[in-house]
PDB file of C-alpha atoms in Angstrom:
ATOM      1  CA  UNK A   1      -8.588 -12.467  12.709  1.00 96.00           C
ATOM      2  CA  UNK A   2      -8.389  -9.809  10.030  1.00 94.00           C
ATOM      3  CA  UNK A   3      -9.077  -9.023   6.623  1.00 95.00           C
ATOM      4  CA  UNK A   4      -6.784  -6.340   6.189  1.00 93.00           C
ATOM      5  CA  UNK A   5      -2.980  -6.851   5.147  1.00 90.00           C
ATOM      6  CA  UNK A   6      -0.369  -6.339   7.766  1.00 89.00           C
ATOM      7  CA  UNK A   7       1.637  -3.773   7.335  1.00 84.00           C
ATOM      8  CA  UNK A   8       5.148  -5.153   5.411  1.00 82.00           C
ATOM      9  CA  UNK A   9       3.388  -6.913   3.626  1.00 87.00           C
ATOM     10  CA  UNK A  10       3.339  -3.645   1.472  1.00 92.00           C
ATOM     11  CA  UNK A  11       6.738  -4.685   1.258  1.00 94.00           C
ATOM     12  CA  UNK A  12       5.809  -7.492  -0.641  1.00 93.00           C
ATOM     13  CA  UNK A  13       3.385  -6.239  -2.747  1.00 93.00           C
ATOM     14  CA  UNK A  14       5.459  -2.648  -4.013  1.00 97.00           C
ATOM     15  CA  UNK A  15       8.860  -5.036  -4.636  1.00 98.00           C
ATOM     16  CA  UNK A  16       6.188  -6.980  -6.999  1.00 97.00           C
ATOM     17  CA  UNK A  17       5.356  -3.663  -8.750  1.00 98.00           C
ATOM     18  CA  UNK A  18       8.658  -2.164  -8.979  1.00 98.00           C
ATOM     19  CA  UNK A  19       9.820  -5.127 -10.870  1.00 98.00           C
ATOM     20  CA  UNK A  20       6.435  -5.751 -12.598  1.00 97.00           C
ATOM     21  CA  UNK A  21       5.260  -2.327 -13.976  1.00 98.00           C
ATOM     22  CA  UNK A  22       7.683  -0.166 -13.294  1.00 98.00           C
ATOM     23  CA  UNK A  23      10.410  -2.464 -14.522  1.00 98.00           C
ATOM     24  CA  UNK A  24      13.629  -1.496 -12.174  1.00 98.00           C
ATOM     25  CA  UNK A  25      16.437  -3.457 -11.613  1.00 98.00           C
ATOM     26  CA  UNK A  26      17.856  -1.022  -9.127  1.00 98.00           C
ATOM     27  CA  UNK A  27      16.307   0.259  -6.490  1.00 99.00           C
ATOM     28  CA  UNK A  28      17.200   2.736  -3.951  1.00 99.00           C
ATOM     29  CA  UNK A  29      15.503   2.605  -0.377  1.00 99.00           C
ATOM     30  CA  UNK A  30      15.028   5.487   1.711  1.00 99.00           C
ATOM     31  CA  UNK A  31      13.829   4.440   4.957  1.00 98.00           C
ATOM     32  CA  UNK A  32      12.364   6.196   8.770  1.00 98.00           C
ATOM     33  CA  UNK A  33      14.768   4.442  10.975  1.00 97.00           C
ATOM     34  CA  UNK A  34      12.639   5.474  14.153  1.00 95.00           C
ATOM     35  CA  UNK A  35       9.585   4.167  12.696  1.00 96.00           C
ATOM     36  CA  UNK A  36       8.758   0.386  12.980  1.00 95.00           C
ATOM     37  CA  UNK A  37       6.212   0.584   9.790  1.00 95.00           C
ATOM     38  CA  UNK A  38       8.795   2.243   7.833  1.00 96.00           C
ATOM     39  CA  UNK A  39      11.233  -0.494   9.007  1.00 96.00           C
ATOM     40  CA  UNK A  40       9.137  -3.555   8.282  1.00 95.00           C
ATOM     41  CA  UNK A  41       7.775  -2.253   4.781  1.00 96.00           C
ATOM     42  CA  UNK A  42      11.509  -1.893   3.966  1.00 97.00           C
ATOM     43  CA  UNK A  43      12.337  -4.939   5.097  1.00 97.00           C
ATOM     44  CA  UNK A  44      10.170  -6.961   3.395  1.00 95.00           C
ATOM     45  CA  UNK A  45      10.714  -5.140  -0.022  1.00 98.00           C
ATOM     46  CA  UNK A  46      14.361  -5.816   0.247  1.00 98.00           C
ATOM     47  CA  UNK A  47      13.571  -9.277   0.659  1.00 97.00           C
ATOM     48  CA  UNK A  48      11.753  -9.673  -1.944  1.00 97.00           C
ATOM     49  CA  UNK A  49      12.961  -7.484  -4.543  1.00 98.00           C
ATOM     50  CA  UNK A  50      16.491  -9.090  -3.778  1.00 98.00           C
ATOM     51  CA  UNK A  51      14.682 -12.647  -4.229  1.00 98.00           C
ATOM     52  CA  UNK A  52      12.872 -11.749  -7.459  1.00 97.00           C
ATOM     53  CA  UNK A  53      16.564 -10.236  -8.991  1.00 98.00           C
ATOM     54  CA  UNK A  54      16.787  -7.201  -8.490  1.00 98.00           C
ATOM     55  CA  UNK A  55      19.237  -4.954  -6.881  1.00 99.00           C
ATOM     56  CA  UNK A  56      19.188  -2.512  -3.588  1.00 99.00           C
ATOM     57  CA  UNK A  57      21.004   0.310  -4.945  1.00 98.00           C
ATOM     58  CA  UNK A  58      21.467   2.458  -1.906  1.00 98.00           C
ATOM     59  CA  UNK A  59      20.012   2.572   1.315  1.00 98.00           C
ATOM     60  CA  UNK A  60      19.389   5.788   3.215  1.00 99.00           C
ATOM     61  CA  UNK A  61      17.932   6.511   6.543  1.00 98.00           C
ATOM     62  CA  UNK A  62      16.232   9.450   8.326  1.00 98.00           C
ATOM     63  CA  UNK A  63      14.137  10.093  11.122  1.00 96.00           C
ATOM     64  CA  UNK A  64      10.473  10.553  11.660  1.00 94.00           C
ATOM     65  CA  UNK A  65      10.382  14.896  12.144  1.00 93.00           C
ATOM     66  CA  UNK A  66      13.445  15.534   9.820  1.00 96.00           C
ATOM     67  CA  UNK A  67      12.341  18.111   7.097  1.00 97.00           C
ATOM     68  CA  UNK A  68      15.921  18.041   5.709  1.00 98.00           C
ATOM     69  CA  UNK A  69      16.543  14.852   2.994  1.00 98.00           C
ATOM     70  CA  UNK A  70      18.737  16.342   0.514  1.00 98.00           C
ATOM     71  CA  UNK A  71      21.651  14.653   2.169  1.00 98.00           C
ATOM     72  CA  UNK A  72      20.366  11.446   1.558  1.00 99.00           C
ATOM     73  CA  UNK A  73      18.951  12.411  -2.030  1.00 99.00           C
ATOM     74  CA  UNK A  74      22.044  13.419  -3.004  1.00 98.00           C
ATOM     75  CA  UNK A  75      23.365   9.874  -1.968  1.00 98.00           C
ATOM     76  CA  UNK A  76      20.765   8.246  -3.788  1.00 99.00           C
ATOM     77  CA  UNK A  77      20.926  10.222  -7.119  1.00 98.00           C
ATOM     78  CA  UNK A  78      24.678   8.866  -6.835  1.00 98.00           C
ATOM     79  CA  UNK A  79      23.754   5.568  -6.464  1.00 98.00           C
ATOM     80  CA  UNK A  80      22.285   6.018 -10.373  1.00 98.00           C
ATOM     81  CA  UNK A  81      18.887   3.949  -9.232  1.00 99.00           C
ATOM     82  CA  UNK A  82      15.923   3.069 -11.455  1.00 98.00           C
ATOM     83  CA  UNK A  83      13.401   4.231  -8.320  1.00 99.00           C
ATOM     84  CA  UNK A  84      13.316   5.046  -5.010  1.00 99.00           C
ATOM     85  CA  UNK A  85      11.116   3.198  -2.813  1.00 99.00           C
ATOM     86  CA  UNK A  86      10.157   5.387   0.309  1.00 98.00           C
ATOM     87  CA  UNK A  87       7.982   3.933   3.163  1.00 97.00           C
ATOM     88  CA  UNK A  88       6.980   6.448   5.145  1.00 97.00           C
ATOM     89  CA  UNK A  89       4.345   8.964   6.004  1.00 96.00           C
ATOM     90  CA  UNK A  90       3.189  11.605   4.059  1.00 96.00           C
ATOM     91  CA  UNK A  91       4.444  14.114   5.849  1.00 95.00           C
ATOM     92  CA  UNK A  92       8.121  13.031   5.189  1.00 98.00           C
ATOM     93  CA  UNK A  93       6.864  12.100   1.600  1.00 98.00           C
ATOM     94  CA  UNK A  94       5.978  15.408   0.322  1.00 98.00           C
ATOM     95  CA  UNK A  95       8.933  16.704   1.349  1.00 98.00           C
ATOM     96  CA  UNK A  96      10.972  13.923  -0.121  1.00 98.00           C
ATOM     97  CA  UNK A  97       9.576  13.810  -3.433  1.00 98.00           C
ATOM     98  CA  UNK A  98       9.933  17.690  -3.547  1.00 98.00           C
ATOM     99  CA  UNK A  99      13.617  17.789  -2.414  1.00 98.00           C
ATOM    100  CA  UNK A 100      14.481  15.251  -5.331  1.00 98.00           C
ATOM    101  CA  UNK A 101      12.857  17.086  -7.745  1.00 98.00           C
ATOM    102  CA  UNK A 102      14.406  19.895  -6.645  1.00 98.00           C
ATOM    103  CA  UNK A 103      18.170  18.000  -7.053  1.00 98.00           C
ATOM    104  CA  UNK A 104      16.773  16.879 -10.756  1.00 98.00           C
ATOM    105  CA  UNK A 105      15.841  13.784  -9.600  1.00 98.00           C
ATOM    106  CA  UNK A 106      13.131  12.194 -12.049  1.00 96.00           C
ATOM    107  CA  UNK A 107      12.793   8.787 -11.090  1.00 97.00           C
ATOM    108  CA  UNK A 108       9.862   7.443 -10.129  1.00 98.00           C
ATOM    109  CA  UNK A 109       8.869   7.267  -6.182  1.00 99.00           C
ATOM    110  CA  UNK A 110       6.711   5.108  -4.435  1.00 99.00           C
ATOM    111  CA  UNK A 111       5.957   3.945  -0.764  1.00 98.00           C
ATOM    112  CA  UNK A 112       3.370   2.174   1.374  1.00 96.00           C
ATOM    113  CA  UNK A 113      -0.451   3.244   2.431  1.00 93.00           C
ATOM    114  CA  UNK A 114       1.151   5.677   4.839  1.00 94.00           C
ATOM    115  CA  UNK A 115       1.043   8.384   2.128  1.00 96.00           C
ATOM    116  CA  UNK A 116      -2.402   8.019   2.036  1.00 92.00           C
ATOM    117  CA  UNK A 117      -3.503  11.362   2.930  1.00 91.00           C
ATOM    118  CA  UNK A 118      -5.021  14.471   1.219  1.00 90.00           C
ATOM    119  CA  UNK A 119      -2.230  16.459   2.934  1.00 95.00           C
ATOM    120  CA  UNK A 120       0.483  14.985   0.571  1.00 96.00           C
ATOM    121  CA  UNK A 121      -0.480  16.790  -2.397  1.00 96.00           C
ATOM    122  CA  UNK A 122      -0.173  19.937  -0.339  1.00 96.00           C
ATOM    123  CA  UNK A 123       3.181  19.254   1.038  1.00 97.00           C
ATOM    124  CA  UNK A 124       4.185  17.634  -2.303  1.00 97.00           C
ATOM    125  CA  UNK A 125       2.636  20.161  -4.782  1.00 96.00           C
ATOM    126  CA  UNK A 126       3.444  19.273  -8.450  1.00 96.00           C
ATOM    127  CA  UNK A 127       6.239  16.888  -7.220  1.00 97.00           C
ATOM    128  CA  UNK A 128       4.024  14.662  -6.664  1.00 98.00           C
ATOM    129  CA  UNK A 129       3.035  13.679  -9.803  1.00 97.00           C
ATOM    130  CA  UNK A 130       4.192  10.407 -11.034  1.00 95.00           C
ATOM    131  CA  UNK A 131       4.270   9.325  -7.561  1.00 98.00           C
ATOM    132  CA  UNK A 132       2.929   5.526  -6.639  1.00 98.00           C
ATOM    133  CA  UNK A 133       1.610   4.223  -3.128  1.00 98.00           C
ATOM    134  CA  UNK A 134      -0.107   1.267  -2.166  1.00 96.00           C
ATOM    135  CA  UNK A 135      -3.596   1.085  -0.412  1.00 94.00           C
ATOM    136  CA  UNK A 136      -5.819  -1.418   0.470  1.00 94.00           C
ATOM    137  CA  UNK A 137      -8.706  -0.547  -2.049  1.00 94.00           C
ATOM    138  CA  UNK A 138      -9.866   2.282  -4.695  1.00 95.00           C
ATOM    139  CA  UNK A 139     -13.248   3.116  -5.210  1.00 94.00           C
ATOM    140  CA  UNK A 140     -12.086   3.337  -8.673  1.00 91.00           C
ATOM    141  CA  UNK A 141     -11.596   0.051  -9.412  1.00 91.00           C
ATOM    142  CA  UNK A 142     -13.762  -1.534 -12.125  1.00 88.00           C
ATOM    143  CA  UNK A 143     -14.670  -4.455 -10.551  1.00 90.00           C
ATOM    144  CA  UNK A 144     -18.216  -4.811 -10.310  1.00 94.00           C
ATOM    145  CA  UNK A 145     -18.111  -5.598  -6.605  1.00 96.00           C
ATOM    146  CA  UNK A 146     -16.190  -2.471  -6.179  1.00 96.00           C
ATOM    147  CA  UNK A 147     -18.902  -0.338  -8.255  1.00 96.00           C
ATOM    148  CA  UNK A 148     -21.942  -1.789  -6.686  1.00 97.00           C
ATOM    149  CA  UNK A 149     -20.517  -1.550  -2.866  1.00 98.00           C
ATOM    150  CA  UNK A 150     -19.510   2.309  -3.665  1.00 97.00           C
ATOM    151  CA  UNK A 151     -22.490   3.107  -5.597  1.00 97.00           C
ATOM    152  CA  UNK A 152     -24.898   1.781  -2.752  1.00 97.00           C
ATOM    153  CA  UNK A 153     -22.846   2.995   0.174  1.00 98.00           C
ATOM    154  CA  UNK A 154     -22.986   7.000  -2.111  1.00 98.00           C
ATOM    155  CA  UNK A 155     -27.036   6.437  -2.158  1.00 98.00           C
ATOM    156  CA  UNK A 156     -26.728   5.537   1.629  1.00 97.00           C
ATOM    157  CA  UNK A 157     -24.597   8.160   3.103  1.00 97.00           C
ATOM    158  CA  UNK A 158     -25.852  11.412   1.153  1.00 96.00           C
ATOM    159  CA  UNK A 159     -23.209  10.815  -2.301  1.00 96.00           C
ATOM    160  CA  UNK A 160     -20.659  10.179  -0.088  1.00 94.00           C
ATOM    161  CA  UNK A 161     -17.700   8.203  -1.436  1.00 92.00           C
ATOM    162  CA  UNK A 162     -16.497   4.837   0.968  1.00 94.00           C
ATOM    163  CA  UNK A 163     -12.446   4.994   1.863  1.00 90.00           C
ATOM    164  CA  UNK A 164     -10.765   2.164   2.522  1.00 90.00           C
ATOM    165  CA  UNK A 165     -11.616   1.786   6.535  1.00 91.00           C
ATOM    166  CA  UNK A 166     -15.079   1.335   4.796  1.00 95.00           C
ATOM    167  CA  UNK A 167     -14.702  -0.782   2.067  1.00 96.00           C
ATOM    168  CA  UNK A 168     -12.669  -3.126   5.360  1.00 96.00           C
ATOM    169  CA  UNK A 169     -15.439  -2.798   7.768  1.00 97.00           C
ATOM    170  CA  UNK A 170     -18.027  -4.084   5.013  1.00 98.00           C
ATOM    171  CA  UNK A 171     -15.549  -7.352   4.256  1.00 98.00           C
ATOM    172  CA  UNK A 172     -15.183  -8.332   7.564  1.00 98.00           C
ATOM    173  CA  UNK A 173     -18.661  -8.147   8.424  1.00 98.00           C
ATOM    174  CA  UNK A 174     -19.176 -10.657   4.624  1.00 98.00           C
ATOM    175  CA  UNK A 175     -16.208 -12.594   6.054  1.00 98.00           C
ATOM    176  CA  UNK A 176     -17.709 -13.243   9.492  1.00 98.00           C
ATOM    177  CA  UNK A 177     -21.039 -14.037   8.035  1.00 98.00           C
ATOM    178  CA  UNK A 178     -19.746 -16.252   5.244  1.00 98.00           C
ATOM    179  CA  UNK A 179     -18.115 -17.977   8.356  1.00 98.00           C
ATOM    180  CA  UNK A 180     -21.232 -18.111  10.389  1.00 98.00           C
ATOM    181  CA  UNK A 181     -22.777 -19.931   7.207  1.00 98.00           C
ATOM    182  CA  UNK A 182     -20.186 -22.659   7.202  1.00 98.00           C
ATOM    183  CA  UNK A 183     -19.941 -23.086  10.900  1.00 98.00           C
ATOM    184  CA  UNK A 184     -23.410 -23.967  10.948  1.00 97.00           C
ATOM    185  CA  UNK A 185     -24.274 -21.415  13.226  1.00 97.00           C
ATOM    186  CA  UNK A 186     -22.543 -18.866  16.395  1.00 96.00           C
ATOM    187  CA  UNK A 187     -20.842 -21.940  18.504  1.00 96.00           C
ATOM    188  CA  UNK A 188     -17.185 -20.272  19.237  1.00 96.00           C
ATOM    189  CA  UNK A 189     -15.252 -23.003  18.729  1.00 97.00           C
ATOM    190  CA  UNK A 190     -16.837 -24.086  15.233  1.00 98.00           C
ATOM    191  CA  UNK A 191     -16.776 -19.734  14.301  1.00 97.00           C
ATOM    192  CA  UNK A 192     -13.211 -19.978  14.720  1.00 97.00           C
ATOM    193  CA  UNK A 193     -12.067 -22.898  12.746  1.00 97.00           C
ATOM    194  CA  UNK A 194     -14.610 -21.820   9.943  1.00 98.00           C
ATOM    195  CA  UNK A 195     -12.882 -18.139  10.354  1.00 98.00           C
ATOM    196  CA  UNK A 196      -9.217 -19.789  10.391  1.00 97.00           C
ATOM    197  CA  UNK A 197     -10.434 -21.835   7.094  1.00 98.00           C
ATOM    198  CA  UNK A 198     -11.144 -19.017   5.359  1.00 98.00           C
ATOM    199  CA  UNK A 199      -9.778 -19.160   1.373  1.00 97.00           C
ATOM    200  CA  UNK A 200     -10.147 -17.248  -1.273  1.00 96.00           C
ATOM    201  CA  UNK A 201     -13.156 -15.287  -0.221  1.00 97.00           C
ATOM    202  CA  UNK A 202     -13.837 -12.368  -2.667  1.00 96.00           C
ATOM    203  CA  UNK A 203     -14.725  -8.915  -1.061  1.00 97.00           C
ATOM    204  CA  UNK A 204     -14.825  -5.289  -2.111  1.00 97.00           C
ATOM    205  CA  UNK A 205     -10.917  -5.319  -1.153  1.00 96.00           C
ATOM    206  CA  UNK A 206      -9.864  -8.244  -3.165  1.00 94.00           C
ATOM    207  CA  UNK A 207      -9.760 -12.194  -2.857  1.00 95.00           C
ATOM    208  CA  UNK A 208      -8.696 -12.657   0.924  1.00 96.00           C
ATOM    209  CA  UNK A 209      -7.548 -16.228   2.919  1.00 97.00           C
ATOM    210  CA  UNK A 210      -6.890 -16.266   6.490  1.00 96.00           C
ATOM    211  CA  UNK A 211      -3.247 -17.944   7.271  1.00 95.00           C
ATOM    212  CA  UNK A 212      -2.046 -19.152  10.018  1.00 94.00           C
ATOM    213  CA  UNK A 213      -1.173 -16.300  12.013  1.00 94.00           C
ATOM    214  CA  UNK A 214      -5.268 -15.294  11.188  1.00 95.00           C
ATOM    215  CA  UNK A 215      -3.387 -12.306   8.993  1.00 94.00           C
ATOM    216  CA  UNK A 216      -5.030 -11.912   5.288  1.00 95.00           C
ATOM    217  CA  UNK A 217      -3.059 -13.240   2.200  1.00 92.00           C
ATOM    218  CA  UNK A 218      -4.500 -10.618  -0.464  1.00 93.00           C
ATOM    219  CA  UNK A 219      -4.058  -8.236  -3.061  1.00 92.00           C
ATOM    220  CA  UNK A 220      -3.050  -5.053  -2.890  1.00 94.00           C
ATOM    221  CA  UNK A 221      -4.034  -1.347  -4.705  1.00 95.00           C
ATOM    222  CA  UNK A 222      -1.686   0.937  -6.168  1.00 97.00           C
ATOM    223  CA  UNK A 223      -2.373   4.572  -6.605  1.00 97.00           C
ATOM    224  CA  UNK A 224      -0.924   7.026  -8.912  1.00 98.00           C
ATOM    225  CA  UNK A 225      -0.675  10.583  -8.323  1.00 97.00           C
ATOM    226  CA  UNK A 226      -1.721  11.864 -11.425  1.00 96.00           C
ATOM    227  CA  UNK A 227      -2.582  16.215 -12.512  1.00 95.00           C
ATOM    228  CA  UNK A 228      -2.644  16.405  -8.471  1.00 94.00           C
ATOM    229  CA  UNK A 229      -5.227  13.400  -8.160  1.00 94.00           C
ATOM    230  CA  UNK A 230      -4.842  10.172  -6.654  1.00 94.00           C
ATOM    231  CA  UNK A 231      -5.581   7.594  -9.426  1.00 95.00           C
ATOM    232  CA  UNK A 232      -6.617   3.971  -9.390  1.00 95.00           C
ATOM    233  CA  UNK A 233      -3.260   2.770 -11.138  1.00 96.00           C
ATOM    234  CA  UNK A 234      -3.610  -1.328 -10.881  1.00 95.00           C
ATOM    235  CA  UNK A 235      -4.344  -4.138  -8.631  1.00 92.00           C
ATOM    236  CA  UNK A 236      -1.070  -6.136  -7.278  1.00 92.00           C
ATOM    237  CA  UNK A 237      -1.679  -9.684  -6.209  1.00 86.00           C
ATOM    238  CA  UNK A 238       0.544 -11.583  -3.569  1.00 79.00           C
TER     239      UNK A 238
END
């Protein structure tokens, strides 16, 4: 079991905010061909995004390494898109999102938790700004869960602030004892079916349920990059 969201499922979630907030109807996709996460979050966007009405645009590929993109920028500002989804790591991010601005393109562009890095802003610079990725939680968020989990973690761990690998570790341990609660007790067989029953369970990263594959149904975060600072931007339910 887990209570963090597979990887595509990004997929899902960005196609939901392209459409949603940042109200394309075209969307160009640039994707790392040699990278199965950059595959699968692609995949799944185009799935959805296609299902939901809107359009691919363009698709361009690349490979993990490559530090030239203007080729397939140049593609993609042909292709006249509304935004260019890009899942990939930051390194290939920065220099993305540089190149286009470079070429004059404004558009917005956004990708999966694999930007998630300080490094991006330094690879990026200024192009980053107006930038979107999604994440699995912001200590930024106004929830009150959120605020009391990062305020008592700071007192904790010397005004530290939790990341997301925290704020993960700290559900599962709520989700296994919320489990052990139900199950009556640590009998294996009875942990796992009240794990596998698991619906709707509210944590510091959102409202999770357990399907059937034991993979978590959930929301998702969105970060902006905003004056060179990653921003809490919204949340982004399945």
């Amino acid at each position: 079991f887990r209570v963090c969201f597979i990887d595509p499922f990004q997929g899902t979630v960005m196609a939901l905010f392209a459409k949603n907030t940042l109200k394309a109807k075209n969307v160009a996709v640039l994707t790392d061909a040699a990278a199965p996460y950059s595959v699968g979050l692609a995949t799944f966007f185009k799935e959805k995004f296609v299902a939901d009405g809107g359009k691919i645009a363009v698709e361009q590929k690349f490979s993990s390494g490559d530090k030239d993109f203007k080729a397939q920028l140049t593609a993609i500002k042909a292709a006249n898109p509304d935004a260019i989804f890009a899942p990939c790591y930051y390194t290939e991010a920065g220099l993305i999102t540089q190149q286009a601005r470079q070429l004059g393109i404004n558009l917005p562009i956004f990708g999966g938790d694999g930007w998630e890095a300080p490094e991006l802003l330094t690879i990026g610079g200024k192009a980053m700004d107006g930038t979107y990725y999604s994440t699995h939680y912001s200590p930024e968020d106004k929830a009150e869960m959120v605020a009391t989990f990062v305020r008592k973690f700071k007192a904790r761990w010397n005004n530290e602030v939790p990341d997301a690998m925290a704020a993960l570790g700290y559900d599962s341990a709520l989700v296994l004892a919320d489990a052990i609660k139900r199950a009556g007790g640590t009998d294996g067989q009875k942990l796992r079916d009240a794990l596998a029953a698991t619906k709707d369970f509210v944590g510091v990263t959102g409202k999770t349920t357990l399907d059937a594959k034991r993979n978590a149904t959930k929301p998702a975060v969105i970060i902006e990059v905003k004056d060179g600072k990653f921003v809490y931007k919204e949340t982004v339910n399945p």
